Tab-separated table of C-alpha atoms in Angstrom:
chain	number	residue	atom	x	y	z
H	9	UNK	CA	38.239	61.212	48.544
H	10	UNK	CA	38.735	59.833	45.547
H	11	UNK	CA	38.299	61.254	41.807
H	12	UNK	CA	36.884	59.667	38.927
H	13	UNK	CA	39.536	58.746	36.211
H	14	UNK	CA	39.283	60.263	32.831
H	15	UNK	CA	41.478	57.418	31.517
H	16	UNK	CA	38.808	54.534	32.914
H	17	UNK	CA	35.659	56.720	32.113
H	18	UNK	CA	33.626	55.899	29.495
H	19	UNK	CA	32.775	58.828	27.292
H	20	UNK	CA	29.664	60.773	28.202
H	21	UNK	CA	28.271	63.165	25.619
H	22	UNK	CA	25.384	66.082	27.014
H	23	UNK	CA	23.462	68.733	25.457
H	24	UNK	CA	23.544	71.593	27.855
H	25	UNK	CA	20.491	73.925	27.514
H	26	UNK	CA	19.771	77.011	29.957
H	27	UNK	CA	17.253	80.005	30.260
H	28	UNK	CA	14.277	79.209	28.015
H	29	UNK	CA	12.028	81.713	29.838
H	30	UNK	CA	8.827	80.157	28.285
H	31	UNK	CA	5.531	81.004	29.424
H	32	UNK	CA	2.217	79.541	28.945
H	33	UNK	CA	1.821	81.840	25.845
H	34	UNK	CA	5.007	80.935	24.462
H	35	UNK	CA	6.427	84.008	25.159
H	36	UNK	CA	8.867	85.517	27.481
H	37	UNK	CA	7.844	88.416	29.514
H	38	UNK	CA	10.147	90.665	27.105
H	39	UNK	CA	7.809	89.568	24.159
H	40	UNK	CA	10.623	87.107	22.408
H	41	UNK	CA	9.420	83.894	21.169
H	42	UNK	CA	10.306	81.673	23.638
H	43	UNK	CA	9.088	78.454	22.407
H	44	UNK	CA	10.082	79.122	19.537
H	45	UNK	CA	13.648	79.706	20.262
H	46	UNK	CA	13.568	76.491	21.471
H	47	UNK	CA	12.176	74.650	18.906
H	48	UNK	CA	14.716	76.436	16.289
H	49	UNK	CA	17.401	75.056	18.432
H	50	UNK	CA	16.700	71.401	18.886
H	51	UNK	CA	15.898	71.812	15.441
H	52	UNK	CA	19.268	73.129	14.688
H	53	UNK	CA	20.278	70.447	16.796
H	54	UNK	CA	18.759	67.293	14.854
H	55	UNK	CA	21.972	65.909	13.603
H	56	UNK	CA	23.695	65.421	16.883
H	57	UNK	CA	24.791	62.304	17.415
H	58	UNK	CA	25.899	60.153	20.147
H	59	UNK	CA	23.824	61.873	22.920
H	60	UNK	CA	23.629	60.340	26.186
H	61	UNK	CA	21.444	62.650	27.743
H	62	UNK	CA	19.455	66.597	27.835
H	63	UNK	CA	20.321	68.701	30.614
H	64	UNK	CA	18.485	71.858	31.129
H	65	UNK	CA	20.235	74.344	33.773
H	66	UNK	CA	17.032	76.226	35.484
H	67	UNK	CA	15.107	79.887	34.131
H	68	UNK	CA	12.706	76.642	32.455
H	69	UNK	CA	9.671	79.151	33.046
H	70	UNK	CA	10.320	83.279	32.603
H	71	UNK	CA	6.719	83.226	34.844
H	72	UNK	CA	7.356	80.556	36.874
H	73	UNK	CA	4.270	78.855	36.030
H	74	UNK	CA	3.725	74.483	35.505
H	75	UNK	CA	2.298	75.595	31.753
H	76	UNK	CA	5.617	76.881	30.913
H	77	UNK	CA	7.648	74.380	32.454
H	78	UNK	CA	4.855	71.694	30.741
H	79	UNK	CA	5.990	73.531	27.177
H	80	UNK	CA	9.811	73.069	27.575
H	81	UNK	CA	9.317	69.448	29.094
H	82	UNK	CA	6.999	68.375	26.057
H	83	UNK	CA	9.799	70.121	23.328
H	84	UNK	CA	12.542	68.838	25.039
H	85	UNK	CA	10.891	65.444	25.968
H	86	UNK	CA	10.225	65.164	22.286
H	87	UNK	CA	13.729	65.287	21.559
H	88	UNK	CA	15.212	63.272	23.981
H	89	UNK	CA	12.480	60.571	23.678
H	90	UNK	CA	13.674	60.313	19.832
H	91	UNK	CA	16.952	59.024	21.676
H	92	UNK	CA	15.941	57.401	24.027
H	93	UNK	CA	17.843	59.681	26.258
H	94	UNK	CA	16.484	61.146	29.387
H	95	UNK	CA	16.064	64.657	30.127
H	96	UNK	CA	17.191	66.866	33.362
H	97	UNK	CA	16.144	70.197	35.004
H	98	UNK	CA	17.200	72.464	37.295
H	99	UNK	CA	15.574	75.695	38.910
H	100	UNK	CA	16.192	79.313	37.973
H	101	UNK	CA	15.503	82.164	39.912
H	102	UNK	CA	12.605	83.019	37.549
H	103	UNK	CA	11.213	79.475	38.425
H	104	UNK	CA	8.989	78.695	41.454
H	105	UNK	CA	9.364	75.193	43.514
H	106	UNK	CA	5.579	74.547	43.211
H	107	UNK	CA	5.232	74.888	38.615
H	108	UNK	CA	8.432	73.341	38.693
H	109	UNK	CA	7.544	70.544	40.458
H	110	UNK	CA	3.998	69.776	38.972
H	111	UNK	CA	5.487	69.945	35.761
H	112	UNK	CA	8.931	68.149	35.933
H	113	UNK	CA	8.489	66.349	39.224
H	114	UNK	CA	12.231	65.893	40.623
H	115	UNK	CA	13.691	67.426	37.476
H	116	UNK	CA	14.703	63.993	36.376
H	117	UNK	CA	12.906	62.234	33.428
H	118	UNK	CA	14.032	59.208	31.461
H	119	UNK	CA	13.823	58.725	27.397
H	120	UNK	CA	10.129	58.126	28.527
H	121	UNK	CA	9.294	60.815	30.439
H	122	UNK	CA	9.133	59.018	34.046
H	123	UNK	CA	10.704	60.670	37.179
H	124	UNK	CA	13.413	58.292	38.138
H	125	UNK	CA	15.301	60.985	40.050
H	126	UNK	CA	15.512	60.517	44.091
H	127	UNK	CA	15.278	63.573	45.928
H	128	UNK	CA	18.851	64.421	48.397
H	129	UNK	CA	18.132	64.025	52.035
H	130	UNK	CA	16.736	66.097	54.399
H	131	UNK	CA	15.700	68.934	52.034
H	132	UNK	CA	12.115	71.036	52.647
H	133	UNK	CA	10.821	72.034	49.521
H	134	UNK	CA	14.084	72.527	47.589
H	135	UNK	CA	14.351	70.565	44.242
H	136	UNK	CA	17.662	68.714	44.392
H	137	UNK	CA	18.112	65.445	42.911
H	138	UNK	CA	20.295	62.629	41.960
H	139	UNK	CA	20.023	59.991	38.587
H	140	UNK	CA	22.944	58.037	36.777
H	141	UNK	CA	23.175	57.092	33.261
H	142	UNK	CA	25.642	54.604	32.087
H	143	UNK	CA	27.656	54.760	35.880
H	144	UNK	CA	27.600	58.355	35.082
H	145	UNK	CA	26.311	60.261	38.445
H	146	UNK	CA	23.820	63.207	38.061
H	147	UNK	CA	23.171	65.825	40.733
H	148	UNK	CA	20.785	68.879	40.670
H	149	UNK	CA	20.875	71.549	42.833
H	150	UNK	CA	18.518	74.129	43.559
H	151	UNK	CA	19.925	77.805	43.747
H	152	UNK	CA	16.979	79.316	43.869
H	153	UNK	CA	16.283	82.039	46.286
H	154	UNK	CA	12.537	83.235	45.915
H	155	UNK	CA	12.535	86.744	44.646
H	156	UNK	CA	16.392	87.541	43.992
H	157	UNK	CA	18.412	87.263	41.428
H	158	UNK	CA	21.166	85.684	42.903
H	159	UNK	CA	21.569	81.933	44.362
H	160	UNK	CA	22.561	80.265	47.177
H	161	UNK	CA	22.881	76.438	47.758
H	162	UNK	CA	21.547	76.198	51.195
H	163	UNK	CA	23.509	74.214	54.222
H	164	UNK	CA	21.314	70.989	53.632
H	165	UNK	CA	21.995	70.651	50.103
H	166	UNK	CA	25.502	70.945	50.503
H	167	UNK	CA	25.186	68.441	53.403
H	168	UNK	CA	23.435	65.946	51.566
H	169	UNK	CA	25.755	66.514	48.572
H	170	UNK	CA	28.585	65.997	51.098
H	171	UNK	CA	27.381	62.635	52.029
H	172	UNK	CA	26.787	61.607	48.656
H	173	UNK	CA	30.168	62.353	46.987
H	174	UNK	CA	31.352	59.929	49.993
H	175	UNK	CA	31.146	57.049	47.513
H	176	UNK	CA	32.724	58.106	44.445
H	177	UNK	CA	30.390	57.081	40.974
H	178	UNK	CA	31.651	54.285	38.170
H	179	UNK	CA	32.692	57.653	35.816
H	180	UNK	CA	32.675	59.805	37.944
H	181	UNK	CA	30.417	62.700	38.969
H	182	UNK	CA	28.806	66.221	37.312
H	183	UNK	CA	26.929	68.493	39.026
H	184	UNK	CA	23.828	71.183	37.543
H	185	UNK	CA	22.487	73.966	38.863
H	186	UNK	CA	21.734	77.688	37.818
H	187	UNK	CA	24.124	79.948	39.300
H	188	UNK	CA	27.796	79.831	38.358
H	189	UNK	CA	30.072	79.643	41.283
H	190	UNK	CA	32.818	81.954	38.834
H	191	UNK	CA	32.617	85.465	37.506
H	192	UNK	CA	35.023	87.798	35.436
H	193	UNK	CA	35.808	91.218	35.681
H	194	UNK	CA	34.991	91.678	31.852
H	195	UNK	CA	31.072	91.737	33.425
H	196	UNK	CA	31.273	92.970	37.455
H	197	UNK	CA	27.279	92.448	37.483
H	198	UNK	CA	28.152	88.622	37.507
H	199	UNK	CA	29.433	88.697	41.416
H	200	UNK	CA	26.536	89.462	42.805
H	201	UNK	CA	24.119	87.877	40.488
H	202	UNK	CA	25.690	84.368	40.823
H	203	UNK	CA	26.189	82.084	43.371
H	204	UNK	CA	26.181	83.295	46.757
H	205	UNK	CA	28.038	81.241	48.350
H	206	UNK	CA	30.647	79.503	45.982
H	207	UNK	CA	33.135	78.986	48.609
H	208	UNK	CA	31.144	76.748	50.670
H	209	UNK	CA	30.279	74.445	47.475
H	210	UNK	CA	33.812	74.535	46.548
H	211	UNK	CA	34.753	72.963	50.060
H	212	UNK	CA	32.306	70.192	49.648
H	213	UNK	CA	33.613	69.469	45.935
H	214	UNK	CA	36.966	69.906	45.797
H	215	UNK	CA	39.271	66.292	45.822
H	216	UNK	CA	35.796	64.507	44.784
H	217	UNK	CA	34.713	62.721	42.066
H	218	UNK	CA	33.288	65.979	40.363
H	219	UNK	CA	34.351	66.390	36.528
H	220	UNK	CA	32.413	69.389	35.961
H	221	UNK	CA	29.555	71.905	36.836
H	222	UNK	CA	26.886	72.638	34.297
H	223	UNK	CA	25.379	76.382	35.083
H	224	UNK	CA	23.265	78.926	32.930
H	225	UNK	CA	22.155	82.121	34.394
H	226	UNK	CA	24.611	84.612	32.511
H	227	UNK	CA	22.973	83.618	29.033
H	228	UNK	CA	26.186	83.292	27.815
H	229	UNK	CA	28.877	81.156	27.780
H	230	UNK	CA	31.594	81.161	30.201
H	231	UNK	CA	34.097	78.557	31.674
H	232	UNK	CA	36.691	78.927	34.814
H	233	UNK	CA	37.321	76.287	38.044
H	234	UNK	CA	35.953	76.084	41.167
H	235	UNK	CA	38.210	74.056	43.466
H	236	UNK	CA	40.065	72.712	40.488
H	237	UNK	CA	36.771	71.376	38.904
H	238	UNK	CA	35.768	72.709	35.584
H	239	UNK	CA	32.849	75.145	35.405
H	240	UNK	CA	30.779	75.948	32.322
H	241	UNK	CA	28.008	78.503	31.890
H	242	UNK	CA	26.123	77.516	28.653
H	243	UNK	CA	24.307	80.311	26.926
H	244	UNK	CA	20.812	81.193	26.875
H	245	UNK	CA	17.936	79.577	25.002
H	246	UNK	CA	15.631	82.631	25.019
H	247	UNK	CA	18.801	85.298	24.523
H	248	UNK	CA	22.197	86.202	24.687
H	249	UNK	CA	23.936	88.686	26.822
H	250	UNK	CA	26.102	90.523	24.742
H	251	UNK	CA	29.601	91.634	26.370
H	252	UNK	CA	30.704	94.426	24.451
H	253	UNK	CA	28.048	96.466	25.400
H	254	UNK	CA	29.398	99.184	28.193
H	255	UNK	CA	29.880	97.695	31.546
H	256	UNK	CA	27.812	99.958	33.123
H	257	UNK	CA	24.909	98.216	31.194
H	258	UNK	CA	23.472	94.711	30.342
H	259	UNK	CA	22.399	94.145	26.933
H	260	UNK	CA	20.692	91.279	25.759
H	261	UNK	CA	20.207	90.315	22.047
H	262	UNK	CA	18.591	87.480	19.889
H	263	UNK	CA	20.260	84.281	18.812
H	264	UNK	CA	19.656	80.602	20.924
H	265	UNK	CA	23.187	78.849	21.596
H	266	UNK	CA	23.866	75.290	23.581
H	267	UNK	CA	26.199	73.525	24.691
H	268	UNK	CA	27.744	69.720	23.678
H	269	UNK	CA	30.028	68.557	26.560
H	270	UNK	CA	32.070	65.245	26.199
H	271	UNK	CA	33.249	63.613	29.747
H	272	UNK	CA	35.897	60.717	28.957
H	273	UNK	CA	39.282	60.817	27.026
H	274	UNK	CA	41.741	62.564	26.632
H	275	UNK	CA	40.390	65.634	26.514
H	276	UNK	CA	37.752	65.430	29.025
H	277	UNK	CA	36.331	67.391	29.587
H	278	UNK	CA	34.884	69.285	25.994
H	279	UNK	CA	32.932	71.711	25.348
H	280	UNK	CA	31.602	73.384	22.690
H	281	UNK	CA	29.244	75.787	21.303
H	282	UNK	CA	26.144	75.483	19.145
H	283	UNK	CA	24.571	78.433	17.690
H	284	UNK	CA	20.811	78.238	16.139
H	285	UNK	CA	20.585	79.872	12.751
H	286	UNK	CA	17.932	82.015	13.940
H	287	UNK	CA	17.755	85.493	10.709
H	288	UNK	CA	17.220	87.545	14.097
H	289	UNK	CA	20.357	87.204	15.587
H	290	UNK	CA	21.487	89.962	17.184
H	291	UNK	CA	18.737	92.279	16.980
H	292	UNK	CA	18.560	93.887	20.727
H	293	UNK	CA	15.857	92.339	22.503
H	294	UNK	CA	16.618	95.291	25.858
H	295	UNK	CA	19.466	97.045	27.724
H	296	UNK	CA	19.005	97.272	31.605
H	297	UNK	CA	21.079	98.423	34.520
H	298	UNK	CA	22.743	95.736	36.090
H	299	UNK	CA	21.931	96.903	39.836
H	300	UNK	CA	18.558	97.512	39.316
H	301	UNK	CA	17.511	95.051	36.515
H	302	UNK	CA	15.279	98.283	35.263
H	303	UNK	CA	15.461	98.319	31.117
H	304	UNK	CA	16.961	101.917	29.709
H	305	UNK	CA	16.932	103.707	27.052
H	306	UNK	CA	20.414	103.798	26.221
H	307	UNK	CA	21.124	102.875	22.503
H	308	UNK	CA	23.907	100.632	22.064
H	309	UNK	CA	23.286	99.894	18.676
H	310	UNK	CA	26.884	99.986	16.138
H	311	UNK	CA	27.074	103.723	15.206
H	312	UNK	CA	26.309	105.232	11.977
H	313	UNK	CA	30.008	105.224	10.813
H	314	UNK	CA	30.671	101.329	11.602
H	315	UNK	CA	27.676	101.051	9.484
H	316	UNK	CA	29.777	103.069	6.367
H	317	UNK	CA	32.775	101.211	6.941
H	318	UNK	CA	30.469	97.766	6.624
H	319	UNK	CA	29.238	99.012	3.395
């Protein structure tokens, strides 16, 4: 097959969002602000420029519910109708097919708020989708496995997205869904939280037109390759896993980051962090086991003596 060229493309520039966890209260389920995460983050992220389009990597709803996902299409919406710019959504594994899909429809929304995805063939209820802006080909895959944590792109996604990266796109191609396909040893809890079954997406991928995969999940950020194709994991909305906690634990703190990928050039393609300035950054929001997903007591706050040598 053949791949897009990065010296032909014209440049692309996304804002990659993931795991707002909103509810219809506003509220995660761990009692963070939610909504109000996100609205210090597009906020924060007013003086972007250049934007061609929102993409929002699944976890849209900590409860699963259409109210939530109504919240974080309205805030988003908001900002991407500004633009002019549409707006894209995968699901998360604390989604559910039926709130996501009252809500945000295909997952794909244009600068004014009109579905002008097109579902892949041959799928039951699973919320995969494809949209283009500016030759630029957008596909959304559903990882979603009701109940788990983990994903799996089931065998008629990956045949529709087989059929579909026949035909390569104008600039090429870039993929969204939840669950990264890569995981490090820095975190072993990623394996078997992620995707499932990375080796069969990589088959269908690999020597495409793909330029990247957009993922969330880990609430942090993350890059590596899957069949040579670049993967990025953009941090969380709602939190941030924090990785020097002890591996035997997952802690989560405060503080809203994004993501602001440029496709075309030299370079392509970028990434790059954005980091809201929220004054409770930080501050431990829980600590779970990563087997069970059951919070702990554990304290891994800095010790009393890193505090003295701060001061």
């Amino acid at each position: 097959m053949l791949q897009a060229s990065s010296e032909r493309a014209l440049p692309h520039r996304i804002l990659h969002l993931s795991d707002t966890h909103v509810t219809a209260s506003g509220f995660d389920e761990d009692g963070v602000d939610a909504l109000g995460a996100l609205d210090q983050l597009l906020h924060d992220c007013s003086h972007l420029t250049n934007l061609d389009l929102v993409v929002v990597t699944g976890d849209i709803a900590d409860d699963g519910s259409a109210e939530g996902c109504a919240l974080v299409r309205d805030r988003v919406g908001r900002f991407a109708g500004s633009r002019g710019i549409p707006h894209l959504y995968a699901t998360g594994n604390h989604d559910r097919r039926p709130g996501f899909s009252s809500a945000l429809g295909t997952g794909h929304l244009d600068g004014h708020g009109a579905d002008v995805g097109v579902r892949l063939d041959g799928l039951d209820d699973e919320r995969a989708a494809v949209s283009s802006v500016g030759g630029l080909r957008l596909i959304t895959l559903d990882s979603l496995v009701p109940g788990a944590a983990h994903g799996i792109v089931s065998r008629a996604q990956l045949d529709a997205l087989r059929e579909l990266l026949r035909d390569p796109a104008p600039h090429g191609t870039v993929l969204a869904l939840h669950h990264p396909p890569i995981h490090t040893p820095t975190a072993p809890w990623m394996r078997e939280a992620g995707l499932h079954n990375r080796d069969e997406l990589a088959a269908v991928i690999t020597g495409t037109d793909v330029v990247a995969v957009l993922c969330g999940h880990f609430h942090l950020q993350f890059s590596g390759h899957l069949g040579g194709i670049p993967v990025w994991a953009t941090p969380g909305v709602v939190s941030r896993i924090d990785l020097t906690a002890p591996q035997h634990v997952i802690r989560a703190v405060q503080g809203a980051g994004a993501t602001v990928i440029d496709l075309g050039g030299p370079f392509s393609p970028s990434f790059h962090v954005l980091h809201a300035r929220d004054p409770q950054v930080g501050e431990q929001v829980y600590v779970a086991d990563p087997e069970t997903w059951q919070f702990t007591t554990e304290d891994c706050a800095p010790p009393a003596a890193l505090e003295h040598v701060r001061h």
